[in-house]
Short mmCIF file of C-alpha atoms in Angstrom, two decimals:
data_model
loop_
_atom_site.label_atom_id
_atom_site.label_comp_id
_atom_site.label_asym_id
_atom_site.label_seq_id
_atom_site.Cartn_x
_atom_site.Cartn_y
_atom_site.Cartn_z
CA UNK A 1 -27.20 -41.62 -33.33
CA UNK A 2 -25.55 -39.83 -30.40
CA UNK A 3 -25.70 -41.37 -26.95
CA UNK A 4 -27.88 -39.33 -24.56
CA UNK A 5 -25.99 -36.93 -22.33
CA UNK A 6 -25.06 -38.63 -19.04
CA UNK A 7 -26.05 -36.33 -16.17
CA UNK A 8 -25.50 -36.36 -12.43
CA UNK A 9 -27.76 -34.14 -10.34
CA UNK A 10 -26.33 -32.82 -7.08
CA UNK A 11 -29.24 -32.08 -4.79
CA UNK A 12 -30.52 -32.56 -1.25
CA UNK A 13 -32.62 -35.58 -0.32
CA UNK A 14 -36.19 -35.38 -1.63
CA UNK A 15 -37.55 -36.68 1.66
CA UNK A 16 -39.22 -33.94 3.74
CA UNK A 17 -39.01 -34.61 7.47
CA UNK A 18 -41.41 -31.83 8.49
CA UNK A 19 -44.76 -31.86 6.63
CA UNK A 20 -45.30 -28.24 7.70
CA UNK A 21 -42.07 -27.00 6.12
CA UNK A 22 -43.44 -25.31 3.02
CA UNK A 23 -40.01 -24.31 1.73
CA UNK A 24 -38.69 -27.87 1.96
CA UNK A 25 -41.81 -29.21 0.24
CA UNK A 26 -41.49 -26.66 -2.57
CA UNK A 27 -37.80 -27.48 -3.02
CA UNK A 28 -38.51 -31.22 -3.13
CA UNK A 29 -41.26 -30.72 -5.70
CA UNK A 30 -39.08 -28.49 -7.86
CA UNK A 31 -36.19 -30.96 -7.66
CA UNK A 32 -38.54 -33.80 -8.61
CA UNK A 33 -39.81 -31.77 -11.58
CA UNK A 34 -36.23 -31.15 -12.71
CA UNK A 35 -35.41 -34.84 -12.73
CA UNK A 36 -38.62 -35.72 -14.56
CA UNK A 37 -37.87 -32.98 -17.07
CA UNK A 38 -34.41 -34.39 -17.68
CA UNK A 39 -35.79 -37.84 -18.39
CA UNK A 40 -38.58 -36.50 -20.59
CA UNK A 41 -36.01 -34.49 -22.57
CA UNK A 42 -34.10 -37.67 -23.36
CA UNK A 43 -31.16 -37.23 -21.03
CA UNK A 44 -29.58 -40.12 -19.14
CA UNK A 45 -29.96 -39.31 -15.44
CA UNK A 46 -27.12 -41.43 -14.05
CA UNK A 47 -27.51 -40.57 -10.37
CA UNK A 48 -28.62 -38.02 -7.80
CA UNK A 49 -25.89 -37.32 -5.27
CA UNK A 50 -25.57 -35.22 -2.13
CA UNK A 51 -23.01 -32.41 -2.01
CA UNK A 52 -20.53 -33.95 0.39
CA UNK A 53 -16.84 -34.85 0.68
CA UNK A 54 -17.38 -38.09 -1.26
CA UNK A 55 -18.68 -36.31 -4.35
CA UNK A 56 -15.34 -36.28 -6.21
CA UNK A 57 -14.94 -40.06 -5.84
CA UNK A 58 -18.50 -40.71 -6.98
CA UNK A 59 -18.11 -38.48 -10.04
CA UNK A 60 -14.84 -40.22 -10.90
CA UNK A 61 -16.66 -43.55 -10.84
CA UNK A 62 -19.73 -42.40 -12.78
CA UNK A 63 -17.92 -40.21 -15.36
CA UNK A 64 -20.93 -38.02 -16.22
CA UNK A 65 -20.95 -35.61 -19.19
CA UNK A 66 -22.51 -32.85 -17.11
CA UNK A 67 -23.23 -31.99 -13.48
CA UNK A 68 -26.41 -30.17 -12.46
CA UNK A 69 -26.58 -28.44 -9.10
CA UNK A 70 -30.09 -28.09 -7.72
CA UNK A 71 -29.96 -26.08 -4.52
CA UNK A 72 -31.52 -23.23 -2.60
CA UNK A 73 -30.31 -21.82 0.72
CA UNK A 74 -27.22 -24.05 0.71
CA UNK A 75 -26.42 -23.23 -2.90
CA UNK A 76 -22.98 -21.83 -2.18
CA UNK A 77 -21.91 -24.84 -0.10
CA UNK A 78 -23.21 -27.28 -2.70
CA UNK A 79 -21.47 -25.39 -5.48
CA UNK A 80 -18.18 -25.40 -3.58
CA UNK A 81 -18.31 -29.19 -3.30
CA UNK A 82 -19.08 -29.56 -7.01
CA UNK A 83 -16.33 -27.18 -8.12
CA UNK A 84 -13.79 -29.00 -5.96
CA UNK A 85 -15.00 -32.37 -7.25
CA UNK A 86 -14.61 -31.35 -10.91
CA UNK A 87 -11.30 -29.50 -10.59
CA UNK A 88 -9.15 -32.38 -11.86
CA UNK A 89 -11.66 -33.46 -14.53
CA UNK A 90 -13.61 -30.38 -15.69
CA UNK A 91 -17.22 -30.88 -16.72
CA UNK A 92 -19.99 -28.44 -17.57
CA UNK A 93 -21.81 -27.36 -14.41
CA UNK A 94 -25.35 -26.04 -14.60
CA UNK A 95 -26.96 -24.55 -11.53
CA UNK A 96 -30.73 -24.36 -11.06
CA UNK A 97 -32.03 -22.34 -8.14
CA UNK A 98 -35.08 -20.38 -7.04
CA UNK A 99 -32.98 -18.29 -4.69
CA UNK A 100 -33.61 -14.66 -5.66
CA UNK A 101 -30.28 -13.59 -4.15
CA UNK A 102 -28.03 -13.42 -7.22
CA UNK A 103 -25.19 -11.59 -5.50
CA UNK A 104 -22.89 -14.58 -5.88
CA UNK A 105 -23.61 -15.29 -9.56
CA UNK A 106 -20.31 -13.71 -10.59
CA UNK A 107 -18.48 -15.90 -8.05
CA UNK A 108 -20.23 -18.99 -9.35
CA UNK A 109 -19.32 -18.29 -12.99
CA UNK A 110 -15.72 -17.48 -12.01
CA UNK A 111 -15.57 -20.78 -10.09
CA UNK A 112 -16.55 -22.76 -13.18
CA UNK A 113 -20.34 -22.74 -13.45
CA UNK A 114 -21.29 -22.87 -17.12
CA UNK A 115 -24.90 -21.78 -16.69
CA UNK A 116 -26.72 -20.24 -13.72
CA UNK A 117 -30.49 -20.43 -14.00
CA UNK A 118 -32.69 -18.59 -11.51
CA UNK A 119 -36.37 -19.50 -11.20
CA UNK A 120 -38.77 -20.12 -14.03
CA UNK A 121 -37.83 -23.77 -14.43
CA UNK A 122 -40.08 -25.64 -16.82
CA UNK A 123 -39.48 -28.93 -18.63
CA UNK A 124 -39.42 -27.34 -22.09
CA UNK A 125 -36.58 -25.00 -21.02
CA UNK A 126 -34.28 -27.78 -19.82
CA UNK A 127 -32.94 -29.05 -23.16
CA UNK A 128 -32.05 -25.65 -24.70
CA UNK A 129 -30.40 -24.58 -21.43
CA UNK A 130 -28.27 -27.71 -21.25
CA UNK A 131 -27.46 -27.65 -24.98
CA UNK A 132 -26.19 -24.07 -24.72
CA UNK A 133 -24.26 -24.90 -21.54
CA UNK A 134 -22.53 -27.82 -23.24
CA UNK A 135 -21.54 -25.75 -26.28
CA UNK A 136 -20.26 -22.96 -24.05
CA UNK A 137 -18.23 -25.42 -21.98
CA UNK A 138 -16.68 -26.98 -25.09
CA UNK A 139 -15.83 -23.51 -26.42
CA UNK A 140 -14.18 -22.53 -23.12
CA UNK A 141 -12.20 -25.77 -23.00
CA UNK A 142 -10.98 -25.16 -26.56
CA UNK A 143 -9.86 -21.67 -25.52
CA UNK A 144 -8.04 -23.06 -22.48
CA UNK A 145 -6.32 -25.65 -24.68
CA UNK A 146 -5.27 -23.01 -27.21
CA UNK A 147 -3.94 -20.81 -24.40
CA UNK A 148 -1.98 -23.71 -22.92
CA UNK A 149 -0.48 -24.53 -26.31
CA UNK A 150 0.46 -20.87 -26.86
CA UNK A 151 2.15 -20.74 -23.45
CA UNK A 152 4.02 -23.95 -24.24
CA UNK A 153 5.22 -22.51 -27.55
CA UNK A 154 6.35 -19.30 -25.83
CA UNK A 155 8.22 -21.33 -23.20
CA UNK A 156 9.94 -23.31 -25.96
CA UNK A 157 10.91 -20.10 -27.79
CA UNK A 158 12.22 -18.61 -24.55
CA UNK A 159 14.29 -21.73 -23.84
CA UNK A 160 15.59 -21.80 -27.40
CA UNK A 161 16.60 -18.13 -27.17
CA UNK A 162 18.40 -18.69 -23.86
CA UNK A 163 20.26 -21.69 -25.28
CA UNK A 164 21.25 -19.73 -28.37
CA UNK A 165 22.67 -16.95 -26.20
CA UNK A 166 24.67 -19.50 -24.19
CA UNK A 167 26.11 -21.01 -27.36
CA UNK A 168 26.98 -17.58 -28.76
CA UNK A 169 28.77 -16.64 -25.51
CA UNK A 170 30.69 -19.94 -25.52
CA UNK A 171 31.68 -19.43 -29.16
CA UNK A 172 32.87 -15.93 -28.34
CA UNK A 173 34.95 -17.29 -25.47
CA UNK A 174 36.64 -19.86 -27.72
CA UNK A 175 37.24 -17.28 -30.42
CA UNK A 176 38.82 -14.94 -27.88
CA UNK A 177 40.98 -17.41 -25.96
CA UNK A 178 41.91 -19.87 -28.70
CA UNK A 179 41.89 -17.57 -31.71
CA UNK A 180 39.30 -19.65 -33.54
CA UNK A 181 36.96 -18.48 -36.23
CA UNK A 182 33.25 -18.51 -35.48
CA UNK A 183 32.75 -21.62 -37.62
CA UNK A 184 35.65 -23.45 -35.95
CA UNK A 185 34.44 -22.44 -32.47
CA UNK A 186 30.96 -23.81 -33.25
CA UNK A 187 32.45 -27.00 -34.70
CA UNK A 188 34.48 -27.54 -31.54
CA UNK A 189 31.43 -27.05 -29.33
CA UNK A 190 29.42 -29.43 -31.50
CA UNK A 191 32.13 -32.13 -31.45
CA UNK A 192 32.46 -31.86 -27.66
CA UNK A 193 28.70 -32.23 -27.29
CA UNK A 194 28.65 -35.32 -29.51
CA UNK A 195 31.63 -36.89 -27.73
CA UNK A 196 30.09 -36.38 -24.30
CA UNK A 197 26.51 -37.15 -25.33
CA UNK A 198 25.31 -33.73 -24.21
CA UNK A 199 23.22 -30.99 -25.73
CA UNK A 200 25.12 -28.12 -27.32
CA UNK A 201 23.69 -25.68 -24.77
CA UNK A 202 24.82 -27.92 -21.88
CA UNK A 203 28.38 -27.93 -23.18
CA UNK A 204 28.26 -24.15 -23.60
CA UNK A 205 26.96 -23.70 -20.05
CA UNK A 206 29.70 -25.92 -18.58
CA UNK A 207 32.36 -24.07 -20.52
CA UNK A 208 31.08 -20.72 -19.29
CA UNK A 209 30.89 -22.03 -15.70
CA UNK A 210 34.53 -23.13 -15.83
CA UNK A 211 35.57 -19.81 -17.38
CA UNK A 212 33.87 -17.96 -14.51
CA UNK A 213 35.92 -19.94 -12.00
CA UNK A 214 39.25 -19.10 -13.65
#
């Protein structure tokens, strides 16, 4: 049996200082409903944290599987803190908001938000939303890993090609100046590399450097 997903919710304090602030009351109620929905859906709600400069340290200590951002008017600021806090250790980020201004959705997704959910939050929607977000995050991480491996392979091929060109130039120099055959020139380079404990390309580069000085 799989362990329940460990979730940290980043949200403002539920306490409402002004009983006449309808927006704050609505936000607090919605945030409370989200947390109840997470628990009822079987998730492990590890902590609820404010979006501040200490968020990265707290996430590093808690090591959650997913971060949920629950915000309204300060959504962009909260998201910025979360993105910065997860930069070194990427995690799926799901944003719940009732803010009808979706002009910065593209920014949020580009910054690393896995799912951006506007309005219509109900407990029965939470699990499928988070399940899809997790799968999407895992897929994106696999793509990033494949891309990194491809770049590494290309770098290795590029380095190998450069080294081969150096060795060919050094062989040509020996063949020209010492009248050696290609096989003998390569053998001489190889013996020099072994005697000096250097790579073949390093010996070739040193030889070419000296030749340039003469």
